[in-house]
Tab-separated table of C-alpha atoms in Angstrom:
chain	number	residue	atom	x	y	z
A	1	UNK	CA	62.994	129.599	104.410
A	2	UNK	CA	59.986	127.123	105.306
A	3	UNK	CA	58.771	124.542	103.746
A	4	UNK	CA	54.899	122.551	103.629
A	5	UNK	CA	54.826	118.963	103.927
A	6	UNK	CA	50.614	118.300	102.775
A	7	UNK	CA	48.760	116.286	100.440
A	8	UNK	CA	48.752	116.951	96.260
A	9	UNK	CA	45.596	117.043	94.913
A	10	UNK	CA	45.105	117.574	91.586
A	11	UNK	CA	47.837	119.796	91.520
A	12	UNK	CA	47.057	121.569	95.009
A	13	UNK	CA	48.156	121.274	97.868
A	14	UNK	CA	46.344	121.393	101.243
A	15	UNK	CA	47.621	122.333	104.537
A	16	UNK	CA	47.220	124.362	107.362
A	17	UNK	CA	49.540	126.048	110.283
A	18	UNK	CA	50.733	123.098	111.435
A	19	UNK	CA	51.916	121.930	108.877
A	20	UNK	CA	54.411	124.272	108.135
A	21	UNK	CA	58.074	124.672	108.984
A	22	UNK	CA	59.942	127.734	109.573
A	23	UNK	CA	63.652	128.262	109.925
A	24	UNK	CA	64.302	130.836	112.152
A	25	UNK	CA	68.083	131.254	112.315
A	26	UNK	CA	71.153	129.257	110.075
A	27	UNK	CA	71.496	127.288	113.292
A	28	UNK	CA	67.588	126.191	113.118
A	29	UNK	CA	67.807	124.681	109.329
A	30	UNK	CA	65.060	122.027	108.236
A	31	UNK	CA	67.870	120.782	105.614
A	32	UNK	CA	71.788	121.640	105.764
A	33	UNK	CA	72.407	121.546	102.191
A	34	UNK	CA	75.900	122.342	102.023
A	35	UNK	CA	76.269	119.729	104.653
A	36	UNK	CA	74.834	117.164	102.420
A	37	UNK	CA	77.020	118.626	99.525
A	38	UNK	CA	79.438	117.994	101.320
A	39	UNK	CA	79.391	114.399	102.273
A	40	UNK	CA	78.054	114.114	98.920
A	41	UNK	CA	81.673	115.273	97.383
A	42	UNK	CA	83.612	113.178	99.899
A	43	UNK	CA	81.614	110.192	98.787
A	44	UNK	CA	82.352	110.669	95.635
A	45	UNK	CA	86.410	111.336	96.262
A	46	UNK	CA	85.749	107.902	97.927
A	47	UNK	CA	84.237	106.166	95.715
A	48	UNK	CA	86.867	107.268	93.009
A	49	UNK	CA	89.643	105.175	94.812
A	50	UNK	CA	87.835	101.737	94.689
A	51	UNK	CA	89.203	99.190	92.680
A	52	UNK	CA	87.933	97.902	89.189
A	53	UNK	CA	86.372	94.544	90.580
A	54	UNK	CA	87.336	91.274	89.463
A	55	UNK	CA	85.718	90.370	86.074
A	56	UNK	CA	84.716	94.106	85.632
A	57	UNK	CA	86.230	94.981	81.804
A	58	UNK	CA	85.258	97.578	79.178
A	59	UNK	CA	85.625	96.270	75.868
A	60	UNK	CA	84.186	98.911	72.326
A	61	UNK	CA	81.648	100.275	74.870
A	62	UNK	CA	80.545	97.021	76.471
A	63	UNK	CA	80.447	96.057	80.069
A	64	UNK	CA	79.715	92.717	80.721
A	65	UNK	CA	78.740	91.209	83.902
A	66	UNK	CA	78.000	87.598	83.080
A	67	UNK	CA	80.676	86.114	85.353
A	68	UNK	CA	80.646	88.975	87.981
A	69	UNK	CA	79.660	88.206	91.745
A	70	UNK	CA	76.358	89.678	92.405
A	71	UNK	CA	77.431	92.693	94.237
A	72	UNK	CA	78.069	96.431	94.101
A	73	UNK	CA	80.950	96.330	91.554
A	74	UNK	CA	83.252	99.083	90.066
A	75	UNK	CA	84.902	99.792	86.875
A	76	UNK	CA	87.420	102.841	86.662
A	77	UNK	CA	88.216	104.353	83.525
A	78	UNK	CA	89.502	107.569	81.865
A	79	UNK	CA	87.067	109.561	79.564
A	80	UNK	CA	89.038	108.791	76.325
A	81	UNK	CA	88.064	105.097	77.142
A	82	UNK	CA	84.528	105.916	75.677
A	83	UNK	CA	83.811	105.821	72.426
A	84	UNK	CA	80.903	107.051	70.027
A	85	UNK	CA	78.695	103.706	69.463
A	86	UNK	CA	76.341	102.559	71.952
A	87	UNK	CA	77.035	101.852	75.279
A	88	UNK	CA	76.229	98.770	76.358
A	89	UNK	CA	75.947	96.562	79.751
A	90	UNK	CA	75.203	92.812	79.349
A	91	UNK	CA	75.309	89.386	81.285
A	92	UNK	CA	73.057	90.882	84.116
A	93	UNK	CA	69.330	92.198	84.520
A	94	UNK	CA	70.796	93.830	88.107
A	95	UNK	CA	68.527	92.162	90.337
A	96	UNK	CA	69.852	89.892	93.408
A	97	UNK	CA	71.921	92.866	94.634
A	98	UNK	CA	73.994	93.620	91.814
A	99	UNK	CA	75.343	96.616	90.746
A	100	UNK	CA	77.587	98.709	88.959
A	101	UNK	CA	79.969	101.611	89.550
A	102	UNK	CA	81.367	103.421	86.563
A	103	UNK	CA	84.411	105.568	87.738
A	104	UNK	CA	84.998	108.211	85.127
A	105	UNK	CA	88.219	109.770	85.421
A	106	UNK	CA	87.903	113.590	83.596
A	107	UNK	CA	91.590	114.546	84.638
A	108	UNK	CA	91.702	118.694	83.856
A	109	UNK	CA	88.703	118.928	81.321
A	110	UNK	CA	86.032	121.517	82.006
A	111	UNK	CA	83.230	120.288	79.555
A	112	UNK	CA	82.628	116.881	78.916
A	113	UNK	CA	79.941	115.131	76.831
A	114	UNK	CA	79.029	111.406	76.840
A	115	UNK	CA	80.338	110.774	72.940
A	116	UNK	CA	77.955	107.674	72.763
A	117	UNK	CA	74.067	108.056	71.539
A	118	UNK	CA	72.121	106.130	74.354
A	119	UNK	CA	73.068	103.362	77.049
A	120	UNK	CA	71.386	99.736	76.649
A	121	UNK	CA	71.145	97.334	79.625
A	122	UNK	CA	70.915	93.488	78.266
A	123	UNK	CA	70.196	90.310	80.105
A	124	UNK	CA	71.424	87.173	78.214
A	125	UNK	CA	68.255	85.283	78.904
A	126	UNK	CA	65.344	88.238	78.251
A	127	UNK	CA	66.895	90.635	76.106
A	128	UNK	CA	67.227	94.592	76.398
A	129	UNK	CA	65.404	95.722	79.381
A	130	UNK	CA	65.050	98.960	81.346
A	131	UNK	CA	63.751	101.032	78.503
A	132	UNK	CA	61.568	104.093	78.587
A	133	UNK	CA	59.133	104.090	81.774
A	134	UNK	CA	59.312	100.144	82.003
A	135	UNK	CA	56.910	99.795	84.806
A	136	UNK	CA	58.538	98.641	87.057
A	137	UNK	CA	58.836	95.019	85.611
A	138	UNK	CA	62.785	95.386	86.353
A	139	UNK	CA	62.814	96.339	90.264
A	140	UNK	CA	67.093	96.338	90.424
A	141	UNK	CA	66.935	98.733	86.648
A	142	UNK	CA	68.338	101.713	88.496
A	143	UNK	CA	70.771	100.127	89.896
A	144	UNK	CA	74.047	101.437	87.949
A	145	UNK	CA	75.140	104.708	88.903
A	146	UNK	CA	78.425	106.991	86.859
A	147	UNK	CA	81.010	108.619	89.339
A	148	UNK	CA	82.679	111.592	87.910
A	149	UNK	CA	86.072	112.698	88.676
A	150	UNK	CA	89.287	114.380	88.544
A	151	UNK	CA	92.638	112.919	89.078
A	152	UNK	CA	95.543	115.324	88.537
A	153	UNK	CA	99.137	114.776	89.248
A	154	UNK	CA	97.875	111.426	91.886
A	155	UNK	CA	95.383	113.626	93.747
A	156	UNK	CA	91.764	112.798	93.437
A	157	UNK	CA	89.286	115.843	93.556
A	158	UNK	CA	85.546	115.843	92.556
A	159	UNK	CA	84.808	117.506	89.259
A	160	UNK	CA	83.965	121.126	89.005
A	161	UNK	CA	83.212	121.442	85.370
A	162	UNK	CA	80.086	120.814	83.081
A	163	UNK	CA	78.463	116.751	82.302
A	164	UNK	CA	76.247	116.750	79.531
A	165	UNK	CA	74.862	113.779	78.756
A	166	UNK	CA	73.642	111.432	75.960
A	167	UNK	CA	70.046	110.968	74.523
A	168	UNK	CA	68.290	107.475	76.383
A	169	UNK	CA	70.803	107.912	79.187
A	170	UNK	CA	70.029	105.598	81.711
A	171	UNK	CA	72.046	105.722	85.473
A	172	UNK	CA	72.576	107.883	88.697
A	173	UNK	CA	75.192	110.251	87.938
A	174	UNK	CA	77.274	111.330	91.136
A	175	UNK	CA	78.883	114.936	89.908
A	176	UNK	CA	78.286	116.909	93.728
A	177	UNK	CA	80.482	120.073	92.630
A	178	UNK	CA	79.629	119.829	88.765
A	179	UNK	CA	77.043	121.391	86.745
A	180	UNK	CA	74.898	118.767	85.011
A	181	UNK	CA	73.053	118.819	81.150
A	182	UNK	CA	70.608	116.641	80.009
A	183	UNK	CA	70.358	115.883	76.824
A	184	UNK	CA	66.841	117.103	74.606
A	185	UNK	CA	65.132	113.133	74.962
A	186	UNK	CA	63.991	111.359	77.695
A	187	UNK	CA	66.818	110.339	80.726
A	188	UNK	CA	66.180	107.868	83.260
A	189	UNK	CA	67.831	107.991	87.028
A	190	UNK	CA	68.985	110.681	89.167
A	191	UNK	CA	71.517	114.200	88.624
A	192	UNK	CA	72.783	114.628	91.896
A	193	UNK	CA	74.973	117.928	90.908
A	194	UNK	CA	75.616	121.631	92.226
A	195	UNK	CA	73.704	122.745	88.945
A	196	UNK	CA	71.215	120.851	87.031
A	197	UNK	CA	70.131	121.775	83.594
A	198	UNK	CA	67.092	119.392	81.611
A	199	UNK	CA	67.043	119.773	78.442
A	200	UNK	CA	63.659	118.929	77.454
A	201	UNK	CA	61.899	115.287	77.632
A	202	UNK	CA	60.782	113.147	80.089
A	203	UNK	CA	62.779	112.379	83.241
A	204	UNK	CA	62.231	109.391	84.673
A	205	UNK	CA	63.397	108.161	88.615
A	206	UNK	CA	65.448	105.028	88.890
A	207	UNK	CA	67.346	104.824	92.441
A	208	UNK	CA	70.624	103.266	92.773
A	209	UNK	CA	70.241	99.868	94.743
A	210	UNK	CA	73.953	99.388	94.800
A	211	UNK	CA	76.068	99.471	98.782
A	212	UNK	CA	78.462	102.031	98.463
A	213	UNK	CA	81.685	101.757	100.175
């Protein structure tokens, strides 16, 4: 394995001999990916067992954060808790340090698909924000990320089976040991996943700002 750290230009890339790392053994790696799996899926097992924060509700697909202390917050529900309309999260535009945790519980399923068509982020005061590239005019826009799970018989486990998301998704999505499916339109955030499979559009990056416990 080896990999060139240089400068893009135009599409090219231009380096030389120094430039370029080479592992020579396992015990020589420039990344340990299953390492990083691997705290990956315990952070996710973690994050799982956090409690829905006070003020956190899900009412017909809506989330709303109007009265919620500006902070990383969680909401834990089951998958059956979605439903086919939009879903929406109001009351905040996620900026002075707030963010949001979406615990998705997937119990023993080995496909799942987001049932609803697109995700909408709404601030009371300015309206819908955070939609297609947005420029940057929303700095904290990234900053909700979707934890999926299993939970069988009291025993949390990461999931192991297939996401596929929604058209306009918008969010991180935390699957480690899951395989991953974009929907055919434009998604903005970050698959973190053992597989991940784009469907065709745009992808856009949007980090999660949130402090993970």
């Amino acid at each position: 394995f080896a990999t060139c750290v240089g400068s893009a230009d135009l599409g090219k890339v231009n380096y030389n001999k120094n430039m370029i790392y080479t592992e020579a053994s396992a015990a020589n790696r420039y990344i340990d990916l299953e390492g990083e799996f691997n705290k990956l899926s315990r952070l996710s097992a973690n994050v799982a067992k956090e409690p829905t924060s006070t003020g956190v509700t899900l009412n017909n697909n809506v989330v709303n954060l109007s009265s919620a202390p500006k902070e990383t917050l969680y909401l834990n529900i089951k998958a059956e808790d979605l439903m086919g309309n939009e879903f929406i999260v109001e009351g905040t535009s996620f900026k002075e340090n707030q963010a949001l945790v979406i615990n998705v519980d997937l119990g023993d399923r080995t496909s799942y698909e987001l049932p609803f068509t697109r995700v909408l982020l709404r601030d009371a005061k300015e309206g819908a924000f955070g939609t297609g590239e947005d420029k940057g005019t929303y700095t904290g826009h990234g900053n909700l990320l979707w934890n999926f799970y299993s939970s069988t018989g009291g025993n949390v486990t990461t999931y192991t089976g297939e996401v596929k998301t929604c058209t306009e998704f918008k969010g991180t999505v935390l699957a480690p040991d899951a395989v991953i499916s974009s929907a055919a339109s434009n998604q903005d955030g970050n698959f973190i996943g053992r597989q991940v499979h784009l469907g065709g559009g745009e992808t856009h990056r949007w980090d999660f700002g949130g402090t993970l416990k």
